[in-house]
Structure formats: C-alpha cells, structure tokens
Short mmCIF file of C-alpha atoms in Angstrom, two decimals:
data_model
loop_
_atom_site.label_atom_id
_atom_site.label_comp_id
_atom_site.label_asym_id
_atom_site.label_seq_id
_atom_site.Cartn_x
_atom_site.Cartn_y
_atom_site.Cartn_z
CA MET A 1035 176.66 250.98 -51.53
CA TYR A 1036 180.14 250.97 -53.40
CA PHE A 1037 182.02 248.63 -50.98
CA LEU A 1038 182.54 245.36 -52.63
CA ASN A 1039 182.43 241.82 -50.79
CA SER A 1040 185.01 239.21 -51.11
CA GLU A 1041 183.15 237.44 -53.99
CA GLU A 1042 182.65 240.64 -56.09
CA ARG A 1043 186.47 241.51 -55.62
CA LYS A 1044 187.19 238.16 -56.95
CA GLN A 1045 185.02 238.64 -59.79
CA LEU A 1046 186.17 242.11 -60.62
CA PHE A 1047 190.08 241.24 -60.24
CA GLY A 1048 189.83 237.57 -61.52
CA GLY A 1049 187.15 238.09 -64.15
CA PHE A 1050 186.53 241.55 -65.53
CA LEU A 1051 190.01 243.12 -65.47
CA PRO A 1052 191.57 240.17 -67.37
CA ARG A 1053 188.68 240.30 -69.83
CA ALA A 1054 189.14 244.11 -70.31
CA ARG A 1055 192.87 243.38 -71.05
CA SER A 1056 192.34 240.58 -73.40
CA GLN A 1057 189.34 242.27 -75.33
CA PRO A 1058 190.56 245.87 -75.91
CA VAL A 1059 188.35 248.72 -76.89
CA SER A 1060 188.75 250.13 -80.31
CA GLY A 1061 190.83 253.18 -80.30
CA GLU A 1062 188.28 255.09 -82.22
CA LEU A 1063 185.81 254.53 -79.39
CA ARG A 1064 188.12 255.66 -76.54
CA GLY A 1065 187.07 259.09 -75.04
CA TRP A 1066 190.36 260.85 -75.74
CA ASN A 1067 189.83 260.56 -79.37
CA TRP A 1068 186.63 263.18 -78.95
CA HIS A 1069 188.11 265.15 -81.60
CA GLN A 1070 187.39 262.75 -84.55
CA PRO A 1071 184.48 260.69 -85.65
CA PRO A 1072 182.50 258.95 -84.40
CA LEU A 1073 182.97 260.53 -80.95
CA GLN A 1074 183.30 264.06 -82.50
CA PRO A 1075 179.74 265.77 -81.94
CA ILE A 1076 177.92 266.46 -85.03
CA TYR A 1077 175.76 269.35 -83.80
CA ASP A 1078 176.82 272.44 -81.91
CA LEU A 1079 174.71 272.04 -78.62
CA LYS A 1080 175.13 270.07 -75.42
CA LEU A 1081 172.94 267.60 -73.86
CA SER A 1082 172.95 266.39 -70.12
CA LEU A 1083 174.23 262.80 -69.93
CA PHE A 1084 170.82 261.83 -68.28
CA GLU A 1085 169.00 263.17 -71.67
CA VAL A 1086 171.24 260.88 -73.76
CA ALA A 1087 171.00 257.76 -71.58
CA ASN A 1088 167.37 258.14 -70.60
CA ARG A 1089 165.02 255.68 -72.54
CA TYR A 1090 162.25 255.64 -70.31
CA CYS A 1091 160.12 257.42 -73.03
CA PRO A 1092 160.36 255.11 -76.02
CA THR A 1093 160.36 257.92 -78.66
CA GLY A 1094 162.38 260.37 -76.52
CA ARG A 1095 159.54 262.96 -76.67
CA ASP A 1096 160.21 263.94 -73.04
CA LEU A 1097 163.55 265.48 -74.46
CA TYR A 1098 161.60 267.15 -77.20
CA LEU A 1099 159.20 268.71 -74.90
CA ARG A 1100 161.84 269.92 -72.47
CA ARG A 1101 164.62 271.01 -75.03
CA VAL A 1102 162.51 272.31 -78.06
CA LEU A 1103 159.05 273.38 -76.63
CA SER A 1104 160.78 274.43 -73.19
CA VAL A 1105 158.15 272.84 -71.19
CA GLU A 1106 158.97 272.38 -67.53
CA GLY A 1107 158.26 268.69 -66.22
CA GLN A 1108 156.76 268.38 -62.90
CA PRO A 1109 158.85 266.11 -60.55
CA ASN A 1110 156.71 263.38 -58.97
CA ILE A 1111 157.51 261.48 -55.67
CA PRO A 1112 159.61 258.75 -57.21
CA MET A 1113 161.94 261.38 -58.70
CA ILE A 1114 162.07 263.30 -55.44
CA GLU A 1115 162.77 260.34 -53.26
CA GLY A 1116 165.37 259.10 -55.75
CA ALA A 1117 167.12 262.71 -55.35
CA ILE A 1118 166.98 262.48 -51.76
CA LEU A 1119 168.28 259.10 -51.26
CA HIS A 1120 171.29 259.75 -53.74
CA LYS A 1121 172.10 262.96 -51.69
CA THR A 1122 171.98 260.84 -48.55
CA VAL A 1123 174.50 258.33 -49.86
CA ALA A 1124 176.89 261.02 -50.86
CA GLU A 1125 176.74 262.90 -47.68
CA VAL A 1126 177.23 259.89 -45.29
CA ILE A 1127 180.34 259.10 -47.46
CA THR A 1128 181.54 262.61 -47.44
CA ARG A 1129 180.88 263.27 -43.81
CA ALA A 1130 182.79 260.25 -42.77
CA LYS A 1131 185.88 261.35 -44.52
CA ARG A 1132 185.56 264.88 -43.12
CA PHE A 1133 185.17 263.63 -39.49
CA ILE A 1134 188.27 261.46 -39.81
CA TYR A 1135 190.22 264.41 -41.02
CA GLN A 1136 188.90 266.72 -38.39
CA LYS A 1137 188.85 264.60 -35.47
CA GLY A 1138 191.82 262.40 -36.15
CA ILE A 1139 192.43 258.57 -35.82
CA ASP A 1140 192.80 258.84 -31.99
CA ASN A 1141 189.33 260.24 -31.61
CA PHE A 1142 187.64 257.60 -34.00
CA LEU A 1143 184.87 256.89 -31.29
CA GLU A 1144 183.77 260.30 -31.51
CA VAL A 1145 183.75 259.99 -35.06
CA LYS A 1146 181.52 256.92 -34.92
CA GLU A 1147 178.97 258.66 -32.50
CA ASP A 1148 178.82 261.73 -34.72
CA LEU A 1149 178.49 259.63 -37.94
CA ALA A 1150 175.55 257.59 -36.24
CA ARG A 1151 173.31 260.58 -36.36
CA PRO A 1152 171.40 260.67 -39.60
CA ASP A 1153 171.24 263.99 -41.69
CA TYR A 1154 167.71 264.77 -43.01
CA ALA A 1155 168.73 267.99 -44.76
CA ALA A 1156 167.81 266.28 -48.13
CA VAL A 1157 164.26 265.74 -47.07
CA GLU A 1158 163.83 269.27 -45.72
CA GLU A 1159 165.11 270.58 -49.09
CA PHE A 1160 161.88 269.04 -50.78
CA ARG A 1161 159.72 269.32 -47.87
CA GLU A 1162 157.16 271.69 -49.49
CA ARG A 1163 156.52 269.28 -52.37
CA LEU A 1164 155.79 266.44 -50.02
CA SER A 1165 152.83 265.65 -47.67
CA GLU A 1166 153.44 264.66 -44.12
CA GLU A 1167 153.09 261.04 -44.90
CA GLU A 1168 155.43 261.05 -47.89
CA ALA A 1169 157.80 262.98 -46.04
CA GLY A 1170 157.58 260.53 -43.27
CA ASP A 1171 158.04 257.53 -45.39
CA ILE A 1172 161.04 259.03 -47.13
CA LYS A 1173 162.66 260.07 -43.76
CA GLU A 1174 162.33 256.60 -42.51
CA LYS A 1175 164.05 255.26 -45.59
CA VAL A 1176 167.03 257.94 -45.12
CA LYS A 1177 167.61 256.66 -41.63
CA ILE A 1178 167.72 253.02 -42.92
CA LEU A 1179 170.04 253.98 -45.51
CA TRP A 1180 172.11 256.15 -43.31
CA GLU A 1181 172.52 253.53 -40.73
CA PHE A 1182 173.44 250.94 -43.45
CA GLU A 1183 176.14 252.88 -44.86
CA SER A 1184 177.65 254.37 -41.70
CA THR A 1185 177.98 251.06 -40.27
CA ARG A 1186 179.75 249.37 -43.28
CA ILE A 1187 182.04 252.49 -43.13
CA CYS A 1188 182.95 252.31 -39.48
CA SER A 1189 183.47 248.52 -39.82
CA LYS A 1190 186.00 249.03 -42.64
CA VAL A 1191 187.76 251.93 -40.75
CA GLU A 1192 188.04 249.84 -37.61
CA GLU A 1193 189.28 246.95 -39.51
CA LEU A 1194 192.39 248.90 -40.83
CA LEU A 1195 193.00 250.51 -37.56
CA SER A 1196 193.18 247.30 -35.88
CA THR A 1197 195.97 245.95 -38.54
CA GLN A 1198 197.81 249.21 -39.33
CA PRO A 1199 199.02 250.83 -36.07
CA HIS A 1200 200.98 253.66 -37.75
CA ILE A 1201 198.26 254.58 -40.47
CA ASN A 1202 197.69 258.23 -40.75
CA GLU A 1203 194.47 259.89 -41.59
CA ASP A 1204 194.81 260.38 -45.24
CA SER A 1205 195.88 256.87 -45.85
CA LEU A 1206 193.17 255.52 -43.73
CA VAL A 1207 190.57 257.59 -45.72
CA PHE A 1208 192.01 256.32 -49.06
CA HIS A 1209 192.03 252.59 -48.03
CA ALA A 1210 188.79 252.34 -45.94
CA ILE A 1211 186.60 254.66 -48.05
CA PRO A 1212 188.26 254.29 -51.57
CA VAL A 1213 185.56 255.95 -53.43
CA VAL A 1214 185.07 259.66 -54.82
CA VAL A 1215 181.20 260.71 -54.75
CA GLU A 1216 179.54 263.08 -56.87
CA GLN A 1217 182.67 263.63 -58.83
CA LYS A 1218 182.17 266.68 -61.24
CA LEU A 1219 183.04 266.17 -64.84
CA ASP A 1220 183.15 268.32 -67.95
CA GLY A 1221 181.61 266.58 -70.94
CA ALA A 1222 181.98 269.47 -73.37
CA PHE A 1223 184.40 267.47 -75.57
CA LEU A 1224 181.59 264.97 -76.29
CA GLY A 1225 178.65 267.45 -76.83
CA LEU A 1226 177.57 266.92 -73.25
CA SER A 1227 177.20 269.24 -70.25
CA SER A 1228 180.05 270.91 -68.64
CA HIS A 1229 178.48 270.09 -65.24
CA LEU A 1230 178.05 266.34 -64.94
CA SER A 1231 178.23 264.49 -61.75
CA VAL A 1232 178.90 260.78 -61.58
CA ASP A 1233 177.50 258.94 -58.39
CA ALA A 1234 180.74 257.34 -57.52
CA PHE A 1235 184.29 256.48 -59.01
CA THR A 1236 187.33 254.37 -57.84
CA PHE A 1237 190.72 255.40 -58.97
CA ALA A 1238 192.60 252.48 -57.76
CA THR A 1239 190.71 250.13 -60.23
CA PRO A 1240 188.99 252.60 -62.53
CA VAL A 1241 185.26 251.40 -61.97
CA ILE A 1242 182.26 253.68 -62.61
CA PHE A 1243 179.36 253.35 -60.25
CA ASP A 1244 175.69 254.35 -61.05
CA LEU A 1245 173.37 254.00 -58.18
CA LYS A 1246 169.58 253.07 -58.91
CA PHE A 1247 166.77 253.03 -56.57
CA ASP A 1248 164.72 251.50 -59.63
CA VAL A 1249 163.93 248.10 -61.18
CA LYS A 1250 166.54 246.84 -63.92
CA ARG A 1251 166.44 248.42 -67.16
CA ASP A 1252 168.56 247.59 -70.29
CA PHE A 1253 169.51 251.36 -70.91
CA HIS A 1254 170.97 251.94 -67.51
CA ARG A 1255 174.41 250.82 -68.70
CA LEU A 1256 174.44 253.86 -70.94
CA SER A 1257 174.89 256.07 -67.87
CA THR A 1258 178.11 254.56 -67.06
CA THR A 1259 179.20 254.31 -70.50
CA GLY A 1260 178.92 258.05 -71.01
CA TYR A 1261 180.51 258.66 -67.77
CA GLY A 1262 183.51 256.45 -68.77
CA LEU A 1263 183.78 258.27 -72.07
CA VAL A 1264 184.08 261.59 -70.44
CA MET A 1265 186.74 260.51 -68.12
CA GLU A 1266 188.68 259.14 -70.90
CA ALA A 1267 188.34 262.74 -72.56
CA MET A 1268 189.49 264.52 -69.65
CA TYR A 1269 192.04 262.36 -67.98
CA GLU A 1270 193.34 260.06 -71.00
CA PHE A 1271 193.29 256.87 -69.22
CA PRO A 1272 191.10 253.91 -69.98
CA VAL A 1273 187.79 253.16 -68.02
CA ASP A 1274 186.70 249.84 -68.98
CA ILE A 1275 184.28 248.54 -66.14
CA GLY A 1276 180.84 249.96 -65.09
CA CYS A 1277 178.73 248.89 -62.27
CA THR A 1278 175.03 249.58 -61.83
CA VAL A 1279 174.13 249.45 -58.18
CA TYR A 1280 170.46 248.58 -57.44
CA ALA A 1281 169.18 249.30 -54.08
CA TYR A 1282 165.82 248.24 -52.74
CA PHE A 1283 163.99 248.50 -49.50
CA ARG A 1284 162.20 245.62 -47.85
CA GLY A 1285 160.71 246.59 -44.73
CA LYS A 1286 163.76 247.86 -42.68
CA ARG A 1287 166.35 246.19 -44.73
CA ILE A 1288 168.32 247.16 -47.64
CA LEU A 1289 168.92 244.77 -50.54
CA LEU A 1290 171.62 245.38 -52.88
CA GLU A 1291 172.80 244.00 -56.43
CA ARG A 1292 175.67 245.06 -58.07
CA ASN A 1293 175.83 244.43 -61.75
CA PHE A 1294 179.28 244.75 -63.29
CA TYR A 1295 180.04 244.83 -67.02
CA LEU A 1296 182.65 245.84 -69.56
CA ILE A 1297 182.16 249.15 -71.08
CA ASP A 1298 182.96 247.67 -74.44
CA ASP A 1299 182.70 248.70 -78.12
CA GLU A 1300 178.94 247.89 -78.40
CA LEU A 1301 177.87 249.95 -75.39
CA ARG A 1302 180.01 252.94 -76.46
CA GLN A 1303 178.71 252.59 -80.11
CA ASN A 1304 175.00 252.63 -78.64
CA PHE A 1305 175.72 255.62 -76.59
CA ILE A 1306 177.20 257.54 -79.53
CA GLU A 1307 174.26 256.79 -81.58
CA GLU A 1308 171.88 257.69 -78.89
CA ARG A 1309 173.63 260.98 -78.50
CA ASP A 1310 173.59 261.69 -82.24
CA GLU A 1311 170.03 260.90 -82.75
CA LYS A 1312 168.78 263.12 -79.86
CA MET A 1313 171.11 265.83 -80.76
CA ARG A 1314 169.48 265.67 -84.20
CA MET A 1315 166.00 265.87 -82.57
CA VAL A 1316 166.81 268.88 -80.62
CA TYR A 1317 168.68 270.84 -83.34
CA GLU A 1318 166.34 270.20 -86.19
CA GLU A 1319 163.18 270.44 -83.70
CA LEU A 1320 161.93 267.00 -84.77
CA ASP A 1321 158.79 265.86 -82.85
CA PRO A 1322 159.25 262.15 -82.52
CA GLY A 1323 155.67 261.69 -81.48
CA LYS A 1324 153.91 260.14 -78.66
CA PRO A 1325 154.81 256.50 -77.60
CA GLU A 1326 152.24 253.85 -77.76
CA GLY A 1327 152.35 253.82 -73.93
CA CYS A 1328 153.71 256.46 -71.32
CA TYR A 1329 155.47 255.30 -68.26
CA PRO A 1330 153.52 256.43 -65.36
CA THR A 1331 155.94 258.45 -63.61
CA CYS A 1332 156.93 260.56 -66.56
CA PRO A 1333 157.11 264.37 -65.58
CA TYR A 1334 155.69 265.44 -68.84
CA ILE A 1335 152.59 262.90 -69.06
CA GLU A 1336 149.93 265.56 -68.67
CA THR A 1337 151.38 267.81 -71.39
CA CYS A 1338 152.22 264.85 -73.66
CA GLU A 1339 148.59 263.50 -73.49
CA GLY A 1340 147.08 266.94 -73.76
CA GLY A 1341 148.94 267.67 -76.87
#
C-alpha cells in the first residue's frame, strides 16, 4: 500500500518536495507552535482526530450524539470491514519485519514461506458481528490483500539482497520496508486524543499516509493534516506532504490510487477551524440539527431519525 512506484517517486522528489521548500508553511501554522493561537486549543477537552476530520455527517450531529448525549453507535459492515482490512495491512508489514529479525537474512526463504500464510485473526475478532456470508466475503478480501502486500514486500527484500551482499537485518528492514505502521501519537498539545494512531509514516522523506477503503472525499485530507500537525508538535520537524491511499477490490484484484498533496496553510487552517467548531459544539452542548440527508452507513442513523 505504501511502496511507491518509479513514477510516484519522481513525482514526490521532483515535484512535491521542491514545492514544499519554495512554498513554506506559515510559522503560526506549524505544529510546534501549539502553545499560541491559532493552534492553541480554545476549550479544555480532547477530541479524537477522526472526530475532527470526519465530515460524513454534514452537520456533525454524529459527534453531538456521541459526545454530548453519550449515544453508542452501532458499527455496520463497511466499518467493520474497513477496520479488519486496516489491521491486515499493518499486520503483514509488522510480521515481515519481525520474521526478518527473528530468522535472519540467510533464512529468507523460510521468511517467504511463513509470510505467505495469511493471518485471519482480525476477522475472528469481529466474528460475532458477522454472518457466515459476510465473514466469508471479508476473509476472501483479507487473503487477496495479504498476498498482494506480502508479495510486494518479498520482492523489495530480494531486490536488495541481490545487490547488497553485506547488508544486515536492520539495514535490510529499513531500506526494503521503510514505513512505520500504526505509529502512536499524543495529540494533547493540540486538544486531541493522547492515543492517536497514524496508518503509516516514512521518516526518510516525511510523508503521512492514510489508507482508505472508500470513495474519494474532499475531507479525507484533513486526517493527514491533523497527524502532520501532531507530529510537528511532538518532534519539532516539518511534515509537509500527505498521501491518501485509496484501495479498491475488483474481483480478485486490488486497484490502488495514491493521492499526494502538500499539507499547506489552507489545509492546516481548515483543520483548526473544524477542531474549534466541533470543540465548541461539545463544550457548549449545541445540537447542530439533523442534516438534510443522512449517509446510509451512519452508525447513529436510527437514533438521529428517531429524535
């Protein structure tokens, strides 16, 4: 999901990085200035990053129901499937690294064999909420996704092993699998949860990745923007590039589209405004009202339509 092809690397290094240097972000919108306006939180509460970046509900009433009225949403099949597929991607990448460290370079054939076996633990975790047909369908997608990702990882590793005869395990992992998945972040500086988790991040060229098994939506870029601000607040280095990875299943194939963009002043300002507006809604217990049209997979749709 996060391994770039040659065209994307050219786009990143020849396009976005030079643009980021020539179009610097305003200092007041860098995460390390969390202690002063406009980044300084205006209310003493914390929101999850999803609560800020989510615009599926046009009025944000889903947040009001959850945080003010303490309504517990009912996870639906698309939500459960998305959670399982995210866990699958993180697991295959983590397992590949672990196998290389445990078994060593000289036993890479054994690593390949072990990595070829899909892990269905994420499906079993949600098994009670799924019918036999739903579980079978998601399990097939997990198999396709696991094979796709494990094959790409093994190809990257073998390419490096063929050109670097003296490489050790740590260097191999760094160069062949140069992403950190599910990195834990503390967003407290920005009025966000202290237990955030970003899908993937590359340190060599700071890029925030956000994986979506969904159609394109304009507000998806707010997620990477929020994570970028949090990383700047924590580590005090600039994070200027985001990438939303869209994954689609077509039969037994996976189609990918990686959407790169600058985390610029406009996106940062939009995120801050969204955070402040939603904080005010929760703090002052303001009901934003029902939207004109609800999205069909909203976990609060029964409660909202009933009241």
